[in-house]
Short mmCIF file of C-alpha atoms in Angstrom, two decimals:
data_model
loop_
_atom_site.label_atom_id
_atom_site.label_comp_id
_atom_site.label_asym_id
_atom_site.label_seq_id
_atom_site.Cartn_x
_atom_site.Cartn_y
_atom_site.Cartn_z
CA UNK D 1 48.50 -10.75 12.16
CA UNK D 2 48.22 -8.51 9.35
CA UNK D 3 48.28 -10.77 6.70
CA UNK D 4 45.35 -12.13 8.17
CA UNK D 5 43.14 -8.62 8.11
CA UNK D 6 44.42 -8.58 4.85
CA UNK D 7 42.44 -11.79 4.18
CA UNK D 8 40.00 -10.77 6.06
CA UNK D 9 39.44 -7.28 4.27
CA UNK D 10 39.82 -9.07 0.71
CA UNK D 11 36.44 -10.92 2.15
CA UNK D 12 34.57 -8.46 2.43
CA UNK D 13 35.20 -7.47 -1.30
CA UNK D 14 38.41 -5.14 -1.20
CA UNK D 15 41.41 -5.58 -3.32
CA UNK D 16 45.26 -5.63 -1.99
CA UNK D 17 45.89 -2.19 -2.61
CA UNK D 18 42.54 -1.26 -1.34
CA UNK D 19 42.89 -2.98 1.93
CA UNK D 20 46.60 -1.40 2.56
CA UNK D 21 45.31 1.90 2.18
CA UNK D 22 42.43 0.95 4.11
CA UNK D 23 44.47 -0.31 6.96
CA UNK D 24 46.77 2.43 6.69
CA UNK D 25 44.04 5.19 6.92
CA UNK D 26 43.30 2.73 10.26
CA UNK D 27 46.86 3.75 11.80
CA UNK D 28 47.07 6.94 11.00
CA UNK D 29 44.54 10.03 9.47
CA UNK D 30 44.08 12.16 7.89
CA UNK D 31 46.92 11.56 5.09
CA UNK D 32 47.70 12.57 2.02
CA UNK D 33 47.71 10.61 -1.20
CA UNK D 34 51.28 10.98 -1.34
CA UNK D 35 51.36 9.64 2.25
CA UNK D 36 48.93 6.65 1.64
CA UNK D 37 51.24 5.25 -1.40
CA UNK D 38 54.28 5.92 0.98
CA UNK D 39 52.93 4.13 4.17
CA UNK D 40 51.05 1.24 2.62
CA UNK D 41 53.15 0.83 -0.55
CA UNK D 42 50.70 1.38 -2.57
CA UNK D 43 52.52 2.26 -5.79
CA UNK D 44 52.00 5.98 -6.34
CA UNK D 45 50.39 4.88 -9.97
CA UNK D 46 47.50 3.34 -8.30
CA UNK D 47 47.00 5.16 -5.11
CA UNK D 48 44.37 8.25 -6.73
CA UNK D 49 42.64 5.08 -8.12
CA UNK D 50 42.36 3.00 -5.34
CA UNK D 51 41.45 5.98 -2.90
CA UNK D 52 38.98 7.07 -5.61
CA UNK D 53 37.53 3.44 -5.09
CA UNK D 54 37.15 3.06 -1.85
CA UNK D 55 35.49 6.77 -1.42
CA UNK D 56 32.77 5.50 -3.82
CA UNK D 57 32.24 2.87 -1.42
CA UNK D 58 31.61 4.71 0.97
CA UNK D 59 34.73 2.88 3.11
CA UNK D 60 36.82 6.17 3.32
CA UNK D 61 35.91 10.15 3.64
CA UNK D 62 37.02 13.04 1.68
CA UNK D 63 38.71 16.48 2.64
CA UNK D 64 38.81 18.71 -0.29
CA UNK D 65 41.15 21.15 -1.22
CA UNK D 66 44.19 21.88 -2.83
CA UNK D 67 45.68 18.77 -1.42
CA UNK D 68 42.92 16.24 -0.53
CA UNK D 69 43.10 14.52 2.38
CA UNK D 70 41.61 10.88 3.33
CA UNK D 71 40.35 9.57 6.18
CA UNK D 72 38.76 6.07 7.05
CA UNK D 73 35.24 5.01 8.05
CA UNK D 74 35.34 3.54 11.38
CA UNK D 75 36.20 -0.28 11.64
CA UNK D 76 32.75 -1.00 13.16
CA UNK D 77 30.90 1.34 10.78
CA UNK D 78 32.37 -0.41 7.97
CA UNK D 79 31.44 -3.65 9.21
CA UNK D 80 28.07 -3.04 10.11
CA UNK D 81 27.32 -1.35 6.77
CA UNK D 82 28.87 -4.40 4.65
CA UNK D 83 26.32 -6.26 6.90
CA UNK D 84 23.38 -4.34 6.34
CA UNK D 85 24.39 -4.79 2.58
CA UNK D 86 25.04 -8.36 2.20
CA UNK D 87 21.39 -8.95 4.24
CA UNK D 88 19.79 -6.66 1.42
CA UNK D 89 21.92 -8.63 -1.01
CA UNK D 90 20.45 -12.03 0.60
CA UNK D 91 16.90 -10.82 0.66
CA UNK D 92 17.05 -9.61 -2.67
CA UNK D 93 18.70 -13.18 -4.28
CA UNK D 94 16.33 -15.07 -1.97
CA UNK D 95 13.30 -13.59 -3.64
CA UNK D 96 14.27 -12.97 -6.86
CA UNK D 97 15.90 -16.86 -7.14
CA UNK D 98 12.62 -18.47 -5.65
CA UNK D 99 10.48 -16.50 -8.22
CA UNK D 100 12.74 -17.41 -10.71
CA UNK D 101 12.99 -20.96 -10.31
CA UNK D 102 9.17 -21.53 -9.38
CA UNK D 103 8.77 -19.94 -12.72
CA UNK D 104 11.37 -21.85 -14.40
CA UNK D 105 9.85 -24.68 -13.07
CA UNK D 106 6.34 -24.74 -13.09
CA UNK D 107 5.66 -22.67 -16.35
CA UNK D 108 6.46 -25.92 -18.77
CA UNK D 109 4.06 -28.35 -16.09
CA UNK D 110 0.71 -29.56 -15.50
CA UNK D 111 0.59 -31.35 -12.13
CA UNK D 112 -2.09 -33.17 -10.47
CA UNK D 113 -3.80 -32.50 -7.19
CA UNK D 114 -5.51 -35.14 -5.33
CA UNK D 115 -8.48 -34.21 -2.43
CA UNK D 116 -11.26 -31.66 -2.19
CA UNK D 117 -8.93 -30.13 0.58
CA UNK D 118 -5.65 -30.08 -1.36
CA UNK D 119 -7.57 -28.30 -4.01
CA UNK D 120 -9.29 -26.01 -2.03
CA UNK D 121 -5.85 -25.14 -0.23
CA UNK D 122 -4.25 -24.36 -4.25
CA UNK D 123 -7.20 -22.46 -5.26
CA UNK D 124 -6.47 -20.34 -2.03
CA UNK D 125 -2.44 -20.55 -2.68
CA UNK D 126 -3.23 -19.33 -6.36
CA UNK D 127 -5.74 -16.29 -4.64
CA UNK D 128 -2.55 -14.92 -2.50
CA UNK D 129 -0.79 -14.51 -5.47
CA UNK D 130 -3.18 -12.65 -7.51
CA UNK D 131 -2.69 -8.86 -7.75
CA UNK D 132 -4.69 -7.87 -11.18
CA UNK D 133 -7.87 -10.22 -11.44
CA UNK D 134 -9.25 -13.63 -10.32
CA UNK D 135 -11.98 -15.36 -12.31
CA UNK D 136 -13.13 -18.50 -10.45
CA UNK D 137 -16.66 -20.79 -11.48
CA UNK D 138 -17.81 -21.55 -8.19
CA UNK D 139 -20.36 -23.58 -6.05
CA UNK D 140 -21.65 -21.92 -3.44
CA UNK D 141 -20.10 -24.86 -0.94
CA UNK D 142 -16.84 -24.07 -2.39
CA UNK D 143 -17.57 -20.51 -2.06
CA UNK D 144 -18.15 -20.05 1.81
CA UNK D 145 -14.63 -21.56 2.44
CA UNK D 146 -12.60 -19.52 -0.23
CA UNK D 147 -14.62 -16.17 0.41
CA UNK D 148 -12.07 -15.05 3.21
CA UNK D 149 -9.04 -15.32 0.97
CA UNK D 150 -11.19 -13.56 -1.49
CA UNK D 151 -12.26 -10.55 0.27
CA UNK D 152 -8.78 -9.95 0.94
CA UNK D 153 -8.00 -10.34 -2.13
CA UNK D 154 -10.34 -7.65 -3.53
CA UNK D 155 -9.25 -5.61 -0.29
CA UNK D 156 -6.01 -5.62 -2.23
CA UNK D 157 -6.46 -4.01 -5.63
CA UNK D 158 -7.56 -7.16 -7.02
CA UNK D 159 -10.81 -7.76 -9.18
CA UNK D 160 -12.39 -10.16 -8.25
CA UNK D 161 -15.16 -11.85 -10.61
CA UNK D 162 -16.90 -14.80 -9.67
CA UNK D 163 -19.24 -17.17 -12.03
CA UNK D 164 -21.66 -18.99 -9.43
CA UNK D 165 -23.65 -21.91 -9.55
CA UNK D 166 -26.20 -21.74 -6.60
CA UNK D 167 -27.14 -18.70 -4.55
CA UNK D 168 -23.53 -16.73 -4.51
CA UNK D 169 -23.83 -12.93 -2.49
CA UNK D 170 -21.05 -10.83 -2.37
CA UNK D 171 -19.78 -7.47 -1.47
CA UNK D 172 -16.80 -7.45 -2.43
CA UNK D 173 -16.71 -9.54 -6.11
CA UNK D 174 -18.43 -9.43 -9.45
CA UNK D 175 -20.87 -12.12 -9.50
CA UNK D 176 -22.71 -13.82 -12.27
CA UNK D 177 -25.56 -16.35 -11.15
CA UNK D 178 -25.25 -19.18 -14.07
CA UNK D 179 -28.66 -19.52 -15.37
CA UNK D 180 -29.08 -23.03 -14.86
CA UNK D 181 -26.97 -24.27 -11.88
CA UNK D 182 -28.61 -27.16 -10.76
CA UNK D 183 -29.42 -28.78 -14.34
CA UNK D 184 -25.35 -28.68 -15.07
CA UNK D 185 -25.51 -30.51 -11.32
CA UNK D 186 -27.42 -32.85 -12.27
CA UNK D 187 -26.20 -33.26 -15.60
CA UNK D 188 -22.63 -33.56 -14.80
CA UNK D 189 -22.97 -35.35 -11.48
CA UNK D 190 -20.87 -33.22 -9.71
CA UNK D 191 -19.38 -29.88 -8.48
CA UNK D 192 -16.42 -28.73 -10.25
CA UNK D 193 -14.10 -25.36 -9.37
CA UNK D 194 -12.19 -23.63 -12.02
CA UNK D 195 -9.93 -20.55 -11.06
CA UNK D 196 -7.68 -18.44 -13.45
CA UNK D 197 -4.90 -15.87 -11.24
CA UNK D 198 -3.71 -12.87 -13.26
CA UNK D 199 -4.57 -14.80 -16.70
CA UNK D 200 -1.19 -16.30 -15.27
CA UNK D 201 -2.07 -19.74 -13.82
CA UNK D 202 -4.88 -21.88 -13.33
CA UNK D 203 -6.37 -24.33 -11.02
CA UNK D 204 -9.55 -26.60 -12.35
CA UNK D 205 -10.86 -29.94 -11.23
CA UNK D 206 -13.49 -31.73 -9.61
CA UNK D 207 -14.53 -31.18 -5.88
CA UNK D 208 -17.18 -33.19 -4.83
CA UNK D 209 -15.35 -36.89 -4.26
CA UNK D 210 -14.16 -36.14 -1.26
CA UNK D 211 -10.57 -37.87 -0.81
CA UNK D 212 -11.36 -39.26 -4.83
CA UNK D 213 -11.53 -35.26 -6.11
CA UNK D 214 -8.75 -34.27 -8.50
CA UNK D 215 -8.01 -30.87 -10.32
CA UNK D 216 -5.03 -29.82 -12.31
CA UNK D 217 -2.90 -27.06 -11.40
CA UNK D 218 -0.74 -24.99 -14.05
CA UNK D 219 1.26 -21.97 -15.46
CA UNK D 220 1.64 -23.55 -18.78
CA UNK D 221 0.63 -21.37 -21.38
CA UNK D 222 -1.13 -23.89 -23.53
CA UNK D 223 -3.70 -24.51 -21.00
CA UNK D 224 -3.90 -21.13 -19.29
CA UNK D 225 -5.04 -19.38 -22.38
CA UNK D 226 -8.15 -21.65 -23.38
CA UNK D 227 -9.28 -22.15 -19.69
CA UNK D 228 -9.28 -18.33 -18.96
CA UNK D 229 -10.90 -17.36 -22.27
CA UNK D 230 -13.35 -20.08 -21.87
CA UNK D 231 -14.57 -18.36 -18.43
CA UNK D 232 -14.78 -15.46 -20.14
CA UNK D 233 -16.60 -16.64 -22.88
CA UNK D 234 -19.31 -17.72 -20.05
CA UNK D 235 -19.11 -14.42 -19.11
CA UNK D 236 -20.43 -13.36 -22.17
CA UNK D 237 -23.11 -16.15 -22.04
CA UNK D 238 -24.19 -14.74 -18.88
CA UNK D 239 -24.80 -11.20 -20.23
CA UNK D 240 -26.40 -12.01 -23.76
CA UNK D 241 -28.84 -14.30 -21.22
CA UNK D 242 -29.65 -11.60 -19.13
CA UNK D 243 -30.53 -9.16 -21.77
CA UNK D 244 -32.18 -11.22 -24.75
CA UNK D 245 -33.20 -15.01 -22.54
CA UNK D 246 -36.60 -14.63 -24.25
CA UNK D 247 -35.30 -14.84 -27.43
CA UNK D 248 -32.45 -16.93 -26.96
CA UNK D 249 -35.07 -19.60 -25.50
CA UNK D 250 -37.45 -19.15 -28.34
CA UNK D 251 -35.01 -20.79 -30.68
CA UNK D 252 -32.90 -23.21 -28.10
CA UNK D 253 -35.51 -24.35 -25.74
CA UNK D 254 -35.32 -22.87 -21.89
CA UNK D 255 -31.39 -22.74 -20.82
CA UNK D 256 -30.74 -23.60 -23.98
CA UNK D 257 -31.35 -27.66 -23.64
CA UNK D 258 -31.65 -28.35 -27.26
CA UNK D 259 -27.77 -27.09 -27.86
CA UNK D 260 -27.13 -28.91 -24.98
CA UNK D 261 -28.49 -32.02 -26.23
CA UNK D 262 -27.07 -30.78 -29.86
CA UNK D 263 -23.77 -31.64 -28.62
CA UNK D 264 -24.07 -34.30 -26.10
CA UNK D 265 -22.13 -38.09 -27.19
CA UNK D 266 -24.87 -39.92 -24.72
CA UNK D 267 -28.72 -40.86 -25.02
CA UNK D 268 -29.27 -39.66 -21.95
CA UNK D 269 -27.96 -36.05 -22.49
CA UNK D 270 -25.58 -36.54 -19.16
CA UNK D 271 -22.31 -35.93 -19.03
CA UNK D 272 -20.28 -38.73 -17.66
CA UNK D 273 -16.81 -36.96 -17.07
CA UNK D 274 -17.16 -38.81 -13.59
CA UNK D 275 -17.56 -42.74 -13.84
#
């Protein structure tokens, strides 16, 4: 029988020595050091060690004095705080394992999404996570089913700015009207959503083929970088446009068509990303 609770004890992380003084403590306390080593045999060498141990553990008490004495933490103390520990362990390894290995795993990858509502349900998957900034180019259709996620989001801490083609109001997010949402419409025949999370990961893709739309969703580095700056760089579009369009117009024709048509590949000045 006792060779099993000696099993038993070594399971729960204690040595042979500690779990003979352990279950000697069990029999009889207070005792001694001298009268640990001589009960449990526990060589006397060890014992001060061992005790010392288990104290730090918190699996023993300590009487001090001239002559220390030693008592044990109850059996079903002992127990239930080796439980509470191993669940903190558990909880701790669970989360720290799954953020390593989605990072591990999904820093290195680009992988495809297929369907307006798979995308829709990453771009809100990708809003959870944020907790420094979201930047996300927007249609307004887009908009009204993401803008729950967002306001919590902002709710949060998080800063939330918002580049909007079509008639975007918010209370809660930064929002810049693009001055010329419905020529890039018609120009590039469809609705697309791009959304960067912490400058950490981004979603971007078309939305408006239904079953047919398809984004890309990614942590790697390689694509993170140029997509986030790029929606930045809009930013700054945004606010030259507001303070100097007159100008800006006076050399590029209005919203800037003839750069536009500078650096189209087609006669008709359309973009024809979607066949």
């Amino acid at each position: 029988m006792k060779e099993n609770i000696f099993d038993i004890l070594k399971n729960l992380n204690f040595t042979e020595y500690e779990a003979k003084a352990y279950l000697t403590l069990l029999e009889e306390a207070p005792l001694t050091g001298y009268a640990v080593a001589k009960n449990s045999g526990v060589p006397r060498s060890k014992i001060y060690e061992v005790l010392d141990s288990l104290a730090m553990r918190g699996d023993i008490l300590v009487s001090p004095g001239n002559t220390p004495q030693y008592t044990p933490v109850p059996a079903k103390e002992l127990i239930k705080n080796r439980r509470i520990k191993a669940e903190k362990n558990f909880e701790l390894a669970e989360k720290s394992l799954a953020e390593f290995e989605s990072s591990a795993n999904d820093r290195e990858n680009i992988w495809n999404i297929m369907g307006r509502n798979e995308i829709l349900d990453k771009v809100k998957a990708c809003i959870s996570k944020a907790t420094k900034r979201i930047l996300l180019e927007v249609w307004k259709e887009e908009f009204e089913e993401l803008e729950s996620e967002l306001r919590q989001a902002a709710n949060r801490g998080v800063n939330v700015t918002v580049i909007a083609y079509g008639e975007i109001v918010s209370d809660f997010a930064n929002v810049y009207l693009h001055y010329m949402g419905d020529e890039i419409t018609e120009e590039y025949g469809g609705r697309w959503i791009v959304i960067s999370g912490d400058d950490s990961e981004v979603v971007a893709g078309i939305v408006s083929l239904g079953e047919d739309s398809r984004a890309a969703w990614t942590m790697h580095v390689g694509l993170v970088m140029p997509i986030t700056e790029v929606m930045i760089h809009d930013l700054y579009l945004m606010e030259i446009m507001e303070k100097h369009r007159e100008l800006l117009e006076e050399s590029f024709g209005k919203n800037l068509v003839h750069l536009r048509r500078k650096f189209s590949i087609y006669p008709d000045f359309k973009k024809h990303y979607v066949k």
